Coordinates of C-alpha atoms and ligand atoms in Angstrom, one line a residue:
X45 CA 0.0 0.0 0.0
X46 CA 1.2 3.8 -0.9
X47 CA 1.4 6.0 2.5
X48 CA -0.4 7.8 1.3
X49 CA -3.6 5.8 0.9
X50 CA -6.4 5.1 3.5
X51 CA -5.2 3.2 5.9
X52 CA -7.4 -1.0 5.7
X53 CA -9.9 -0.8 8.4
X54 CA -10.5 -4.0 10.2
X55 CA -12.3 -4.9 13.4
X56 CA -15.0 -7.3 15.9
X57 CA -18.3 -7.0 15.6
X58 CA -19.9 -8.1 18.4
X59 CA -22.5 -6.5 21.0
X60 CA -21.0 -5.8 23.2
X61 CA -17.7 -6.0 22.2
X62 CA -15.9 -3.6 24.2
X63 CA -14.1 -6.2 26.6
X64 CA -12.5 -7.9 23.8
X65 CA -8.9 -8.3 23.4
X66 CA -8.6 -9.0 19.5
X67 CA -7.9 -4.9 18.7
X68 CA -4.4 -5.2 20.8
X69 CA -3.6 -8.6 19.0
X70 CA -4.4 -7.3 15.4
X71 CA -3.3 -4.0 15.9
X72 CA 0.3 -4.8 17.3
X73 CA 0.5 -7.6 13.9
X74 CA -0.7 -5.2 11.5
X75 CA 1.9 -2.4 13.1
X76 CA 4.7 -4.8 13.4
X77 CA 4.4 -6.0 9.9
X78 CA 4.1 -2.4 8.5
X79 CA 0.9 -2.8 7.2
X80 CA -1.5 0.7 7.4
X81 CA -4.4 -0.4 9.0
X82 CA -6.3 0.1 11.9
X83 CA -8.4 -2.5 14.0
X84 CA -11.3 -1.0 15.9
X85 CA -14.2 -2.3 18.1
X86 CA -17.5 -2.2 16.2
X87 CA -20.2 -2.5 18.4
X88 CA -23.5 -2.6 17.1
X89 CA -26.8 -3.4 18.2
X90 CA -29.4 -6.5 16.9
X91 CA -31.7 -3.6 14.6
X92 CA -28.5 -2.4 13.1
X93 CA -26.7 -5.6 11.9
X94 CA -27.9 -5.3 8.8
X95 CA -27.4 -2.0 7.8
X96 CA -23.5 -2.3 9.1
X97 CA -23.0 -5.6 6.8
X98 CA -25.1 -3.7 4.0
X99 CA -22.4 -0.8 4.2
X100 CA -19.1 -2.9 5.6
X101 CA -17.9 -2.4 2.2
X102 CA -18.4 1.1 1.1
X103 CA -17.2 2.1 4.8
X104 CA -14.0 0.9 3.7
X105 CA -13.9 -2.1 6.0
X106 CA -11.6 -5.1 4.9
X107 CA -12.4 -7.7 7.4
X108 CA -13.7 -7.9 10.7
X109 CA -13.7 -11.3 13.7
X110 CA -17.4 -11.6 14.8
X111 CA -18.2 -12.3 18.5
X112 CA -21.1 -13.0 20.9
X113 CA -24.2 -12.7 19.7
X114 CA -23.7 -12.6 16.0
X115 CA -21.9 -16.1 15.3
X116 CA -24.6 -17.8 14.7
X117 CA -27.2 -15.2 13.1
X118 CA -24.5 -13.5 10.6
X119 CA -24.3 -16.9 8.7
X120 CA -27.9 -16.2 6.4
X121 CA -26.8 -12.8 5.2
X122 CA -22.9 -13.7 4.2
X123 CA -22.5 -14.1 0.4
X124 CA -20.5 -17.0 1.1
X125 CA -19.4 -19.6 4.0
X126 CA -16.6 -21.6 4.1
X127 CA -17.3 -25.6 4.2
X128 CA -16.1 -25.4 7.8
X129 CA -18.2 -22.8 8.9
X130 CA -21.0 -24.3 7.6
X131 CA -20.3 -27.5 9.0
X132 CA -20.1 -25.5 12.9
X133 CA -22.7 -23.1 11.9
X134 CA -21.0 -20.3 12.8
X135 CA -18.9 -17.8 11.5
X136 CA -16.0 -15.6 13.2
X137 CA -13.9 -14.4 10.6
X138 CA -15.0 -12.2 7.3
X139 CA -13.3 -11.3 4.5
X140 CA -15.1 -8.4 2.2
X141 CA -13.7 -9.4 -1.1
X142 CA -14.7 -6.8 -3.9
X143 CA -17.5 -6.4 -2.3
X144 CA -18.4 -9.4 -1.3
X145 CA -18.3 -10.2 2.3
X146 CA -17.0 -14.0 3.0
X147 CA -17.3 -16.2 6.2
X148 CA -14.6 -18.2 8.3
X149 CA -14.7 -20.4 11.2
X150 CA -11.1 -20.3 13.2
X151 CA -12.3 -21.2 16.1
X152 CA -11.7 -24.7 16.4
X153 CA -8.3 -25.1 14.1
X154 CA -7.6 -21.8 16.7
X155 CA -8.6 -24.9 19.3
X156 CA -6.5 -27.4 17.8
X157 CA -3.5 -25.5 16.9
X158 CA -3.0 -24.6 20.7
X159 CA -3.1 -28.4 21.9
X160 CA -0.4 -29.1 19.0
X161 CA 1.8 -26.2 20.5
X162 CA 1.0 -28.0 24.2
X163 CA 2.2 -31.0 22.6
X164 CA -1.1 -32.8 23.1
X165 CA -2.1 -35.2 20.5
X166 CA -6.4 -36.0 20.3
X167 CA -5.9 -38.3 18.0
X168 CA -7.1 -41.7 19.8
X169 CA -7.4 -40.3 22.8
X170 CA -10.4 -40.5 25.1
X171 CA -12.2 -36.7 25.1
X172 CA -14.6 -35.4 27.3
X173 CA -16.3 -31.7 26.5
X174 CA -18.5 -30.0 28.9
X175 CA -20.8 -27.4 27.2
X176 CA -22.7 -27.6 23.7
X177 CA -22.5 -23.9 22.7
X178 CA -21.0 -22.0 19.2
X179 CA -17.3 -22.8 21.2
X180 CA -18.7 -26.2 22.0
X181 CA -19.4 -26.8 18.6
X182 CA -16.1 -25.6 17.2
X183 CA -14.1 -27.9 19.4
X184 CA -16.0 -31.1 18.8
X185 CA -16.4 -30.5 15.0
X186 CA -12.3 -29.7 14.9
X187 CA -11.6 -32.5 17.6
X188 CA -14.1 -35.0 16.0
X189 CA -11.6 -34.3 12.3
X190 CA -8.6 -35.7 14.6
X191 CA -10.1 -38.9 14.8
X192 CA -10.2 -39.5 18.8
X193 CA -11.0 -43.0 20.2
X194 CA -14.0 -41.6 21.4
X195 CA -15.5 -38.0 22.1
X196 CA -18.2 -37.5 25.2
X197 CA -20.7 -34.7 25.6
X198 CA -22.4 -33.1 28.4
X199 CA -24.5 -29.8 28.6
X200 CA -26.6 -28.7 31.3
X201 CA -29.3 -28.4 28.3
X202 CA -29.3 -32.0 27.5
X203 CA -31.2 -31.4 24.6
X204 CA -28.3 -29.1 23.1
X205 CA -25.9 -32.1 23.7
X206 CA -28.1 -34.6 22.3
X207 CA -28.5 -32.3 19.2
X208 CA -24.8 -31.8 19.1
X209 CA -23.4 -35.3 19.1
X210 CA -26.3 -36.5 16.6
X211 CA -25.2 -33.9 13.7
X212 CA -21.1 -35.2 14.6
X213 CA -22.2 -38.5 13.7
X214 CA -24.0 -37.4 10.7
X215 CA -20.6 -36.4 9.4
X216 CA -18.1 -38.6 11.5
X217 CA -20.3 -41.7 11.1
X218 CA -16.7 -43.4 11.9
X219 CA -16.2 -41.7 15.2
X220 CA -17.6 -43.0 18.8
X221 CA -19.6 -40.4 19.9
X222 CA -21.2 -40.6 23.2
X223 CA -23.8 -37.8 24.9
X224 CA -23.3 -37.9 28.9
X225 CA -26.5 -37.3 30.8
X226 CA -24.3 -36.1 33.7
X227 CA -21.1 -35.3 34.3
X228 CA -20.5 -38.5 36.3
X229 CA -22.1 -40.0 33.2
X230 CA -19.1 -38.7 31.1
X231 CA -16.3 -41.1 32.4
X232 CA -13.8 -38.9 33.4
X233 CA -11.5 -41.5 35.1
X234 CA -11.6 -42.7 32.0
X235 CA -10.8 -40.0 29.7
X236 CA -7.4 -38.8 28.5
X237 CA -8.6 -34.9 27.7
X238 CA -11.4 -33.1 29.5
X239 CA -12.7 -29.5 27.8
X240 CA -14.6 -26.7 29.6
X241 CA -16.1 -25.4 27.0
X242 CA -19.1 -23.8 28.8
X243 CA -19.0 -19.9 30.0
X244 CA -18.9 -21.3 33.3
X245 CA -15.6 -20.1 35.5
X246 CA -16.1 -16.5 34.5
X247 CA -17.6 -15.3 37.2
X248 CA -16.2 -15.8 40.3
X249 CA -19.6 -16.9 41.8
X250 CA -20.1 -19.6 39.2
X251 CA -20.7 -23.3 40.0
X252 CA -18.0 -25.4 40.0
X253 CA -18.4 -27.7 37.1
X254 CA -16.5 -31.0 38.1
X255 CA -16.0 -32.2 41.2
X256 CA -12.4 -33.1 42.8
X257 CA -12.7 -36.5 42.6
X258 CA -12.9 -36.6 38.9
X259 CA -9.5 -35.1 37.8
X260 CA -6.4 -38.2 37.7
X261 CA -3.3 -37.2 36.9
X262 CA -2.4 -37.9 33.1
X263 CA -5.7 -35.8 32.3
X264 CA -5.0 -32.8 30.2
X265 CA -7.0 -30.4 30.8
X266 CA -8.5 -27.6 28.9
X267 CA -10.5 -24.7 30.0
X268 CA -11.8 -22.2 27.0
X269 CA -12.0 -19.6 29.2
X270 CA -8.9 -16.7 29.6
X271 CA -10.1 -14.5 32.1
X272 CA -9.8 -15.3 34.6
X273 CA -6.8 -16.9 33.9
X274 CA -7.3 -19.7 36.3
X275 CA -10.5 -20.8 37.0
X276 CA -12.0 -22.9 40.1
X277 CA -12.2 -25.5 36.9
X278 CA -8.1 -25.3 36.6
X279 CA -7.6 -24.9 39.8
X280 CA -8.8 -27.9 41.3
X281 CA -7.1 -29.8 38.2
X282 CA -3.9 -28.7 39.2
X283 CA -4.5 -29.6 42.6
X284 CA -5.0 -32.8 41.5
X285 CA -1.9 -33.0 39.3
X286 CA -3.6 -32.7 35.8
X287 CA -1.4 -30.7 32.7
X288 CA -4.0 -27.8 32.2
X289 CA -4.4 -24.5 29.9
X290 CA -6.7 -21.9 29.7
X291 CA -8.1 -20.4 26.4
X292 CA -5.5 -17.6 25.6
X293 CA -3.3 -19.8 23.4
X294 CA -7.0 -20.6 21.3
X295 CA -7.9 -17.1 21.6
X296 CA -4.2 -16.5 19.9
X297 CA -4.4 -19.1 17.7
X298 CA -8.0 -18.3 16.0
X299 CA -6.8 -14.4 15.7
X300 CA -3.6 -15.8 13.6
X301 CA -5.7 -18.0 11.2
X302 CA -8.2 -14.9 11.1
X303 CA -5.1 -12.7 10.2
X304 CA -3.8 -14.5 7.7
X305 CA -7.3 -15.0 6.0
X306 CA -7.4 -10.9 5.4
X307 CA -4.2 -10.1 4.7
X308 CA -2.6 -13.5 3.0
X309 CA 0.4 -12.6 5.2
X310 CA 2.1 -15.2 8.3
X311 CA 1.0 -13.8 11.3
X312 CA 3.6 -12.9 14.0
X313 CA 3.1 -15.0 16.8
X314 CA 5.1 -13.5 19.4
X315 CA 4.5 -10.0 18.6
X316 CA 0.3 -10.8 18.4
X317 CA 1.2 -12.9 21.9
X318 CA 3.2 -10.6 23.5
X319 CA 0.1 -8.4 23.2
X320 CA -2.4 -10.3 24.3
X321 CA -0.6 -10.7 27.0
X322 CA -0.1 -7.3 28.1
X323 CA -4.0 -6.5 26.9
X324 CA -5.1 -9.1 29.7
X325 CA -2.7 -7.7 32.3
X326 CA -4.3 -4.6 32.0
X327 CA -8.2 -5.9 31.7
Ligands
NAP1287 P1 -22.7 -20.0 24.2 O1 -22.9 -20.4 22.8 O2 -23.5 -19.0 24.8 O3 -22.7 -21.3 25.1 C1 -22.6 -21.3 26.5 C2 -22.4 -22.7 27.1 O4 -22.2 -22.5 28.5 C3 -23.6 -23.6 26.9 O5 -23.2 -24.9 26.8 C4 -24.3 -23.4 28.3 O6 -25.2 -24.4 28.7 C5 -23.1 -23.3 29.2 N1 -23.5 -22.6 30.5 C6 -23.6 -21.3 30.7 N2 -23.9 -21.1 32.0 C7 -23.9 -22.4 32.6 C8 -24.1 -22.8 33.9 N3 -24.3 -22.0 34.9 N4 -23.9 -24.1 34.2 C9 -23.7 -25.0 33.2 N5 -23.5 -24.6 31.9 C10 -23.6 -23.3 31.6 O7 -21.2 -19.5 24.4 P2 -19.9 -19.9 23.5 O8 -19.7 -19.0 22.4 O9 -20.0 -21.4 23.3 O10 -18.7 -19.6 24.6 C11 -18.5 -20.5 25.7 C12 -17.2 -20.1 26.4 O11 -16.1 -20.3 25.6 C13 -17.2 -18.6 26.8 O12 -16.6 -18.5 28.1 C14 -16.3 -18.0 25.8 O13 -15.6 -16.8 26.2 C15 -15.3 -19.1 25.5 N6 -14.7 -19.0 24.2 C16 -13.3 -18.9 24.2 C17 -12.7 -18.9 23.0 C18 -11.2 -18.8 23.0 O14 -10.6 -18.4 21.9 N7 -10.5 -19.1 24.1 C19 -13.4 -18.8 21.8 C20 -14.8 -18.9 21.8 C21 -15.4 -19.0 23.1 P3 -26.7 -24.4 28.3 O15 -26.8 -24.8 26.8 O16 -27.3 -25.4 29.2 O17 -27.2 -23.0 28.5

């Protein structure tokens, strides 16, 4: 780009959106690499969703992460979804390509990616995930293309598990799938991998989702949740012994893939790290 043209404009949409920490993670990339553009929060309300995809385009905007509560809702009025994001049924990365604005799911190779840096390895491996929401669904749908030995569900909405695990086997028909009635019901003395990948931990008043005398030692586990940074759910694991990580290296992970998606340039890891870091320090 000349210097002296407009500067890209990129951003979340998401309502709210004002906690999130994507703007320090893309701006400190887009900086370090040299590239003019500018990564701002854009927070709009349910009546005015359409209007801002209507005009994304002729406001100049490149590409823009989507957030809570517009994952699931933006996918009708895309002009096109990627196979992946069809398959989670939900989107949160677009690309507005001569005019045309194009969905992305990075969520769950975002998911993936992080257990590869951990060193952790789904493949055969027993998995139990707790929570059948958009993350939920990212996570399984990634996890369920590693081919684990067996993948269990549980939600508090049974119904949403139930839902969940029937549409993996749909597409994994080659994949145990199991949904878990309870948490006991989810053998977690059994399992080599257990996911939080409920909302649950957030608050510091919030349940606790698994009791002590589930966690072993050789469990990895895995809380999506980043803030806090350790939850009750991690906590307790650690007590216990278990190799554990909280969602910063996905969030990190899904804001690369989303990165390279608008620009077609390798993301810098430590530099977008580095300032997630600091972002969270300060939130
Ligand atoms: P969502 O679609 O709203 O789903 C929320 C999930 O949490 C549902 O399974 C819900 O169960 C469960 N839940 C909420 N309150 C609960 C409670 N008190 N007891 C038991 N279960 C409860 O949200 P989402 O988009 O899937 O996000 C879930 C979490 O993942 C959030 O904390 C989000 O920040 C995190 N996340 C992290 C990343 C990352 O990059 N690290 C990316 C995406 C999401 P019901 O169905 O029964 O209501």
């Amino acid at each position: 780009m000349e210097a002296h043209e407009t500067p890209a404009l990129y951003g979340v949409l998401g309502y709210p959106a004002s906690h999130s920490l994507s703007p320090a993670m893309h701006q400190a990339a887009f900086d370090h690499l040299g590239i003019r553009a500018g990564y701002h929060i854009f927070e709009v309300r349910p009546d005015e969703l359409n209007a801002f995809l209507t005009d994304a385009s002729a406001r100049g905007i490149s590409g823009f992460n989507v957030t809570i509560p517009y994952k699931e809702q933006i996918i009708s009025l895309l002009d096109y979804v990627s196979p992946d994001a069809r398959l989670v049924g939900a989107v949160n990365t677009v690309k507005v390509r001569s005019g045309r604005l194009e969905g992305f799911s990075t969520d769950g190779q975002g998911f993936i990616a992080d257990l590869a840096a951990r060193g952790v390895d789904p493949v055969k491996k027993k998995i139990c995930v707790i929570g059948a929401g958009g993350a939920s669904r990212s996570v399984c749908f990634s996890l369920a293309q590693s081919a684990p030995r067996e993948l269990a569900v549980f939600n508090r909405d049974i119904r949403k598990a139930a839902h969940l695990v029937d549409h993996l086997r749909e597409h994994f028909p080659s994949i145990a799938f199991r949904q878990a009635d309870s948490v006991d019901a989810l053998d977690i003395p059994g399992a080599d991998i257990l996911i939080n990948a409920t909302s649950v931990g957030m608050k510091s008043d919030d349940p606790q989702l698994v009791e002590e005398r589930f966690f072993h030692e050789g469990l990895f586990v895995y809380d999506l949740v980043y803030a806090p940074a350790r939850t009750k759910f991690l906590e307790t694991a650690e007590g216990k012994g278990c190799r554990t990580a909280n969602g910063l290296g996905m969030l990190l992970f899904q804001g690369m893939f989303s990165f390279e998606i608008w620009t077609g340039h390798k993301p810098p890891k430590e530099i977008m790290e580095a300032a997630l870091n600091r972002a969270i320090a300060k939130a």
